[in-house]
Amino acid sequence: MPEPVRAAHFVRSFERGLAVIRAFDAQHPVRTLSEVAATCDLTRAAARRLLLTLVDLGYVHQDGRAFRLTPRVLELGYSYLSSASLPEIAEPHLEQLVECTRESSSLCVLDGDDVVYVARVPARRIMTAAITVGTRFPAHVTSVGRVILAHLPEEDLTARLARTDLRPLTARTIVSAQALRTELARVRRQGYALVDQELEEGLRSIAAPVRDRGGAVVAAVNIPVHASRKSLASVRRDLLPHLLAAVAGIEADLALSTGRGRAASRGTGTHR
């Protein structure tokens, strides 16, 4: 696949540095120089310079041939979370939703072609999915991703579908762009998305969009369940009403918060 055309201001070395940070994840918390180079499609020399720079800055720890991220990397994500009111507003509603349904719930936003978990309340079970704030999944195979994609402008959606890798993750994954378009149109009409074992066998998930004060979809809330415990009919019957109520509460509080912010901004303006 050809590389995208970048603007004149684009700093390629900064992009590569971020790629090195993203090379570490839950499955690969420790990597060697060679592994980082291969994962990021870099030469060993370039990977070494970037890793050692991150070591000097305190974002990476080196132990012989092994490298791992340090807790200082959390500062990068905290800058977003501390400045964004939406996760904070959503959390009490997610807690109430989990209390009502006894199922986990999360708030996700679209970032590039992925959805990112920005708030999560797990169910109180011995076995829970290893999903945390910061987890990413391809948007097109998730319920949260589909409710956001379904409300994108047509031009944006067309561009995203053109570059989306529609490889099957399970036997149920939608792998046709036209079929995905049809599903997104259905999601837009009905106001929620229900994904049945397309991301992972045995996993069903229902999600609804969160709209800002102006009516734009800015996030989505989901409830994932194991297929052995909930049929599609029971997900719609038992979980969807609680999900929609939680989303309505988030939207109401978000509108109030935005309104207060605008009022405060006007109140601190210069009077003439």
Coordinates of C-alpha atoms in Angstrom, one line a residue:
M1 CA 0.0 0.0 0.0
P2 CA 1.5 3.4 -1.0
E3 CA 2.3 5.8 1.8
P4 CA -0.2 8.7 2.3
V5 CA 0.8 12.1 1.0
R6 CA 1.9 14.2 3.9
A7 CA 1.7 18.0 4.4
A8 CA 4.9 20.1 4.2
H9 CA 4.8 20.5 8.0
F10 CA 4.8 16.8 8.7
V11 CA 7.7 15.6 11.0
R12 CA 8.4 12.0 10.0
S13 CA 10.8 11.4 12.9
F14 CA 8.1 12.4 15.4
E15 CA 5.7 9.9 13.7
R16 CA 8.4 7.2 14.0
G17 CA 8.9 8.0 17.7
L18 CA 5.2 7.6 18.4
A19 CA 5.2 4.3 16.5
V20 CA 7.9 3.0 18.7
I21 CA 5.8 3.8 21.8
R22 CA 2.8 2.1 20.3
A23 CA 4.9 -1.0 19.5
F24 CA 4.6 -1.9 23.2
D25 CA 1.2 -3.3 24.3
A26 CA -0.4 -5.8 26.6
Q27 CA 0.8 -8.7 24.5
H28 CA 4.3 -7.3 24.1
P29 CA 5.2 -5.3 27.2
V30 CA 8.9 -6.1 26.6
R31 CA 10.6 -5.9 23.3
T32 CA 14.1 -6.2 21.9
L33 CA 15.6 -3.7 19.5
S34 CA 15.1 -6.1 16.6
E35 CA 11.4 -6.6 17.5
V36 CA 10.8 -2.9 17.6
A37 CA 12.5 -2.4 14.3
A38 CA 10.5 -5.1 12.6
T39 CA 7.2 -4.0 14.2
C40 CA 7.7 -0.3 13.2
D41 CA 9.3 -1.1 9.8
L42 CA 12.5 0.7 10.8
T43 CA 16.2 0.0 10.3
R44 CA 17.9 -1.3 13.5
A45 CA 19.9 1.9 13.6
A46 CA 16.8 4.2 13.4
A47 CA 15.0 2.0 16.0
R48 CA 18.0 2.2 18.3
R49 CA 18.2 6.0 18.1
L50 CA 14.5 6.4 18.8
L51 CA 14.6 3.9 21.7
L52 CA 17.6 5.5 23.4
T53 CA 16.1 8.9 23.0
L54 CA 12.9 7.7 24.8
V55 CA 15.2 6.1 27.4
D56 CA 16.9 9.5 27.9
L57 CA 13.5 11.2 28.2
G58 CA 12.3 8.7 30.8
Y59 CA 9.5 7.0 28.7
V60 CA 11.3 3.7 28.1
H61 CA 13.5 1.6 30.5
Q62 CA 16.4 -0.5 29.1
D63 CA 17.5 -3.7 30.8
G64 CA 20.3 -5.2 28.7
R65 CA 18.7 -6.1 25.3
A66 CA 15.1 -5.7 26.7
F67 CA 13.1 -2.5 26.5
R68 CA 9.8 -1.6 28.3
L69 CA 7.7 1.4 28.7
T70 CA 7.8 3.3 32.0
P71 CA 4.9 4.8 34.0
R72 CA 5.8 8.2 32.6
V73 CA 4.1 7.3 29.3
L74 CA 0.8 7.7 31.3
E75 CA 1.4 11.4 31.2
L76 CA 0.6 11.4 27.5
G77 CA -2.8 9.9 27.9
Y78 CA -3.6 11.8 31.1
S79 CA -3.2 15.1 29.2
Y80 CA -6.2 14.0 27.1
L81 CA -8.3 12.5 29.9
S82 CA -7.7 15.5 32.2
S83 CA -8.8 18.0 29.6
A84 CA -11.8 16.0 28.3
S85 CA -15.0 16.3 30.4
L86 CA -16.9 13.6 28.6
P87 CA -15.3 10.5 30.4
E88 CA -15.8 12.2 33.8
I89 CA -19.4 13.0 32.9
A90 CA -20.1 9.5 31.6
E91 CA -18.6 7.5 34.5
P92 CA -21.5 7.8 37.0
H93 CA -23.9 6.8 34.3
L94 CA -21.8 3.8 33.3
E95 CA -21.7 2.8 37.0
Q96 CA -25.5 2.9 37.2
L97 CA -25.8 1.0 33.9
V98 CA -23.5 -1.7 35.2
E99 CA -25.5 -1.8 38.5
C100 CA -28.8 -2.3 36.5
T101 CA -27.5 -4.8 34.0
R102 CA -24.7 -6.6 35.9
E103 CA -22.7 -6.3 32.7
S104 CA -19.6 -4.3 31.9
S105 CA -19.9 -1.0 30.0
S106 CA -17.5 1.4 28.3
L107 CA -17.4 4.8 26.6
C108 CA -15.4 4.9 23.4
V109 CA -14.4 7.6 20.9
L110 CA -13.2 7.3 17.3
D111 CA -9.4 7.8 16.8
G112 CA -8.3 7.4 13.2
D113 CA -9.8 4.1 12.0
D114 CA -10.0 2.7 15.6
V115 CA -12.2 3.1 18.6
V116 CA -10.4 3.9 21.8
Y117 CA -11.8 3.1 25.3
V118 CA -11.8 6.4 27.3
A119 CA -13.9 5.2 30.3
R120 CA -14.9 1.8 31.5
V121 CA -16.8 0.2 34.4
P122 CA -16.3 -3.6 34.6
A123 CA -18.9 -6.0 36.0
R124 CA -18.2 -7.6 39.3
R125 CA -17.3 -11.1 38.1
I126 CA -14.4 -13.4 38.7
M127 CA -13.6 -13.6 35.0
T128 CA -13.7 -10.3 33.0
A129 CA -12.4 -9.3 29.6
A130 CA -8.9 -7.7 29.7
I131 CA -10.1 -4.3 28.4
T132 CA -8.9 -1.1 29.9
V133 CA -8.9 2.6 29.2
G134 CA -6.7 3.1 26.2
T135 CA -7.6 -0.3 24.5
R136 CA -8.1 0.1 20.8
F137 CA -10.1 -2.0 18.2
P138 CA -10.8 -1.6 14.5
A139 CA -14.0 0.6 14.4
H140 CA -15.8 -1.3 11.7
V141 CA -16.1 -4.6 13.6
T142 CA -17.2 -3.1 16.9
S143 CA -20.7 -1.9 18.0
V144 CA -19.3 1.4 19.3
G145 CA -17.4 1.9 16.1
R146 CA -20.4 1.2 13.9
V147 CA -22.7 3.7 15.7
I148 CA -20.0 6.4 15.2
L149 CA -19.2 5.5 11.6
A150 CA -22.9 5.4 10.8
H151 CA -23.2 9.1 11.5
L152 CA -20.2 10.3 9.7
P153 CA -20.5 12.5 6.6
E154 CA -20.7 10.5 3.4
E155 CA -17.4 11.7 2.1
D156 CA -15.6 10.8 5.3
L157 CA -17.2 7.4 5.4
T158 CA -16.3 6.6 1.8
A159 CA -12.7 7.5 2.4
R160 CA -12.6 5.3 5.5
L161 CA -14.2 2.3 3.9
A162 CA -11.7 2.6 1.0
R163 CA -8.8 2.1 3.3
T164 CA -10.3 -0.3 5.8
D165 CA -8.9 -3.8 5.9
L166 CA -12.0 -6.0 5.8
R167 CA -10.2 -9.2 6.6
P168 CA -12.4 -11.7 8.6
L169 CA -11.6 -11.9 12.3
T170 CA -14.2 -14.6 12.8
A171 CA -16.5 -16.5 10.5
R172 CA -19.2 -13.9 11.1
T173 CA -17.2 -10.8 10.3
I174 CA -18.6 -8.6 7.5
V175 CA -16.0 -8.5 4.8
S176 CA -17.8 -6.7 2.0
A177 CA -17.8 -2.9 1.8
Q178 CA -21.3 -2.9 0.4
A179 CA -22.6 -5.2 3.2
L180 CA -20.9 -3.0 5.8
R181 CA -22.6 0.1 4.2
T182 CA -26.0 -1.7 4.4
E183 CA -25.4 -2.5 8.1
L184 CA -24.3 1.1 8.9
A185 CA -27.5 2.4 7.2
R186 CA -29.5 0.0 9.5
V187 CA -27.6 1.3 12.5
R188 CA -28.4 4.9 11.6
R189 CA -32.1 4.1 11.2
Q190 CA -32.6 2.1 14.4
G191 CA -30.3 4.2 16.6
Y192 CA -28.1 1.4 18.0
A193 CA -25.6 -1.2 16.8
L194 CA -25.6 -4.9 17.7
V195 CA -22.5 -6.9 16.7
D196 CA -22.7 -10.6 17.0
Q197 CA -19.3 -12.4 17.3
E198 CA -17.6 -10.4 14.5
L199 CA -14.7 -9.2 16.6
E200 CA -14.3 -12.4 18.6
E201 CA -16.1 -15.7 18.8
G202 CA -18.6 -15.8 21.7
L203 CA -18.7 -12.0 22.1
R204 CA -21.9 -10.0 21.4
S205 CA -22.0 -6.2 22.0
I206 CA -24.7 -3.5 21.8
A207 CA -23.9 0.2 21.6
A208 CA -25.7 3.5 21.2
P209 CA -24.3 6.9 20.1
V210 CA -23.6 9.8 22.5
R211 CA -24.4 13.2 21.0
D212 CA -23.1 16.6 22.0
R213 CA -25.2 19.7 22.6
G214 CA -25.3 20.4 18.8
G215 CA -26.5 16.9 17.9
A216 CA -23.2 15.6 16.6
V217 CA -22.2 12.0 17.6
V218 CA -19.0 12.3 19.6
A219 CA -18.8 8.9 21.3
A220 CA -20.6 5.7 22.0
V221 CA -21.5 3.5 25.0
N222 CA -21.5 -0.3 24.8
I223 CA -22.5 -3.3 26.8
P224 CA -20.6 -6.5 25.8
V225 CA -21.9 -9.9 26.7
H226 CA -21.0 -13.5 26.2
A227 CA -23.1 -15.3 23.6
S228 CA -23.6 -18.2 26.0
R229 CA -25.4 -16.0 28.5
K230 CA -27.4 -13.7 26.3
S231 CA -29.3 -14.3 23.1
L232 CA -29.7 -11.5 20.5
A233 CA -33.3 -11.2 21.5
S234 CA -32.5 -10.9 25.2
V235 CA -29.8 -8.3 24.5
R236 CA -32.3 -6.1 22.8
R237 CA -35.1 -6.8 25.3
D238 CA -33.1 -6.7 28.6
L239 CA -30.1 -4.4 27.9
L240 CA -31.0 -1.9 25.2
P241 CA -33.6 0.1 27.3
H242 CA -31.0 0.5 30.1
L243 CA -28.3 1.5 27.6
L244 CA -30.5 4.1 25.9
A245 CA -31.4 5.6 29.3
A246 CA -27.8 5.8 30.3
V247 CA -26.9 7.5 27.0
A248 CA -29.7 10.0 27.5
G249 CA -28.4 10.8 31.0
I250 CA -24.9 11.4 29.6
E251 CA -26.2 13.6 26.9
A252 CA -28.2 15.7 29.3
D253 CA -25.3 16.2 31.6
L254 CA -23.0 16.9 28.7
A255 CA -25.4 19.6 27.4
L256 CA -25.5 21.2 30.9
S257 CA -21.8 21.1 31.2
T258 CA -21.3 22.7 27.8
G259 CA -23.9 25.3 28.6
R260 CA -22.2 26.2 31.9
G261 CA -18.9 26.5 30.1
R262 CA -20.2 28.9 27.5
A263 CA -22.0 30.9 30.2
A264 CA -18.8 31.1 32.2
S265 CA -16.8 32.1 29.1
R266 CA -19.3 34.9 28.4
G267 CA -19.2 36.0 32.0
T268 CA -15.4 36.4 32.0
G269 CA -15.4 38.5 28.8
T270 CA -14.4 42.1 28.7
H271 CA -17.3 44.5 29.2
R272 CA -17.4 47.6 27.1

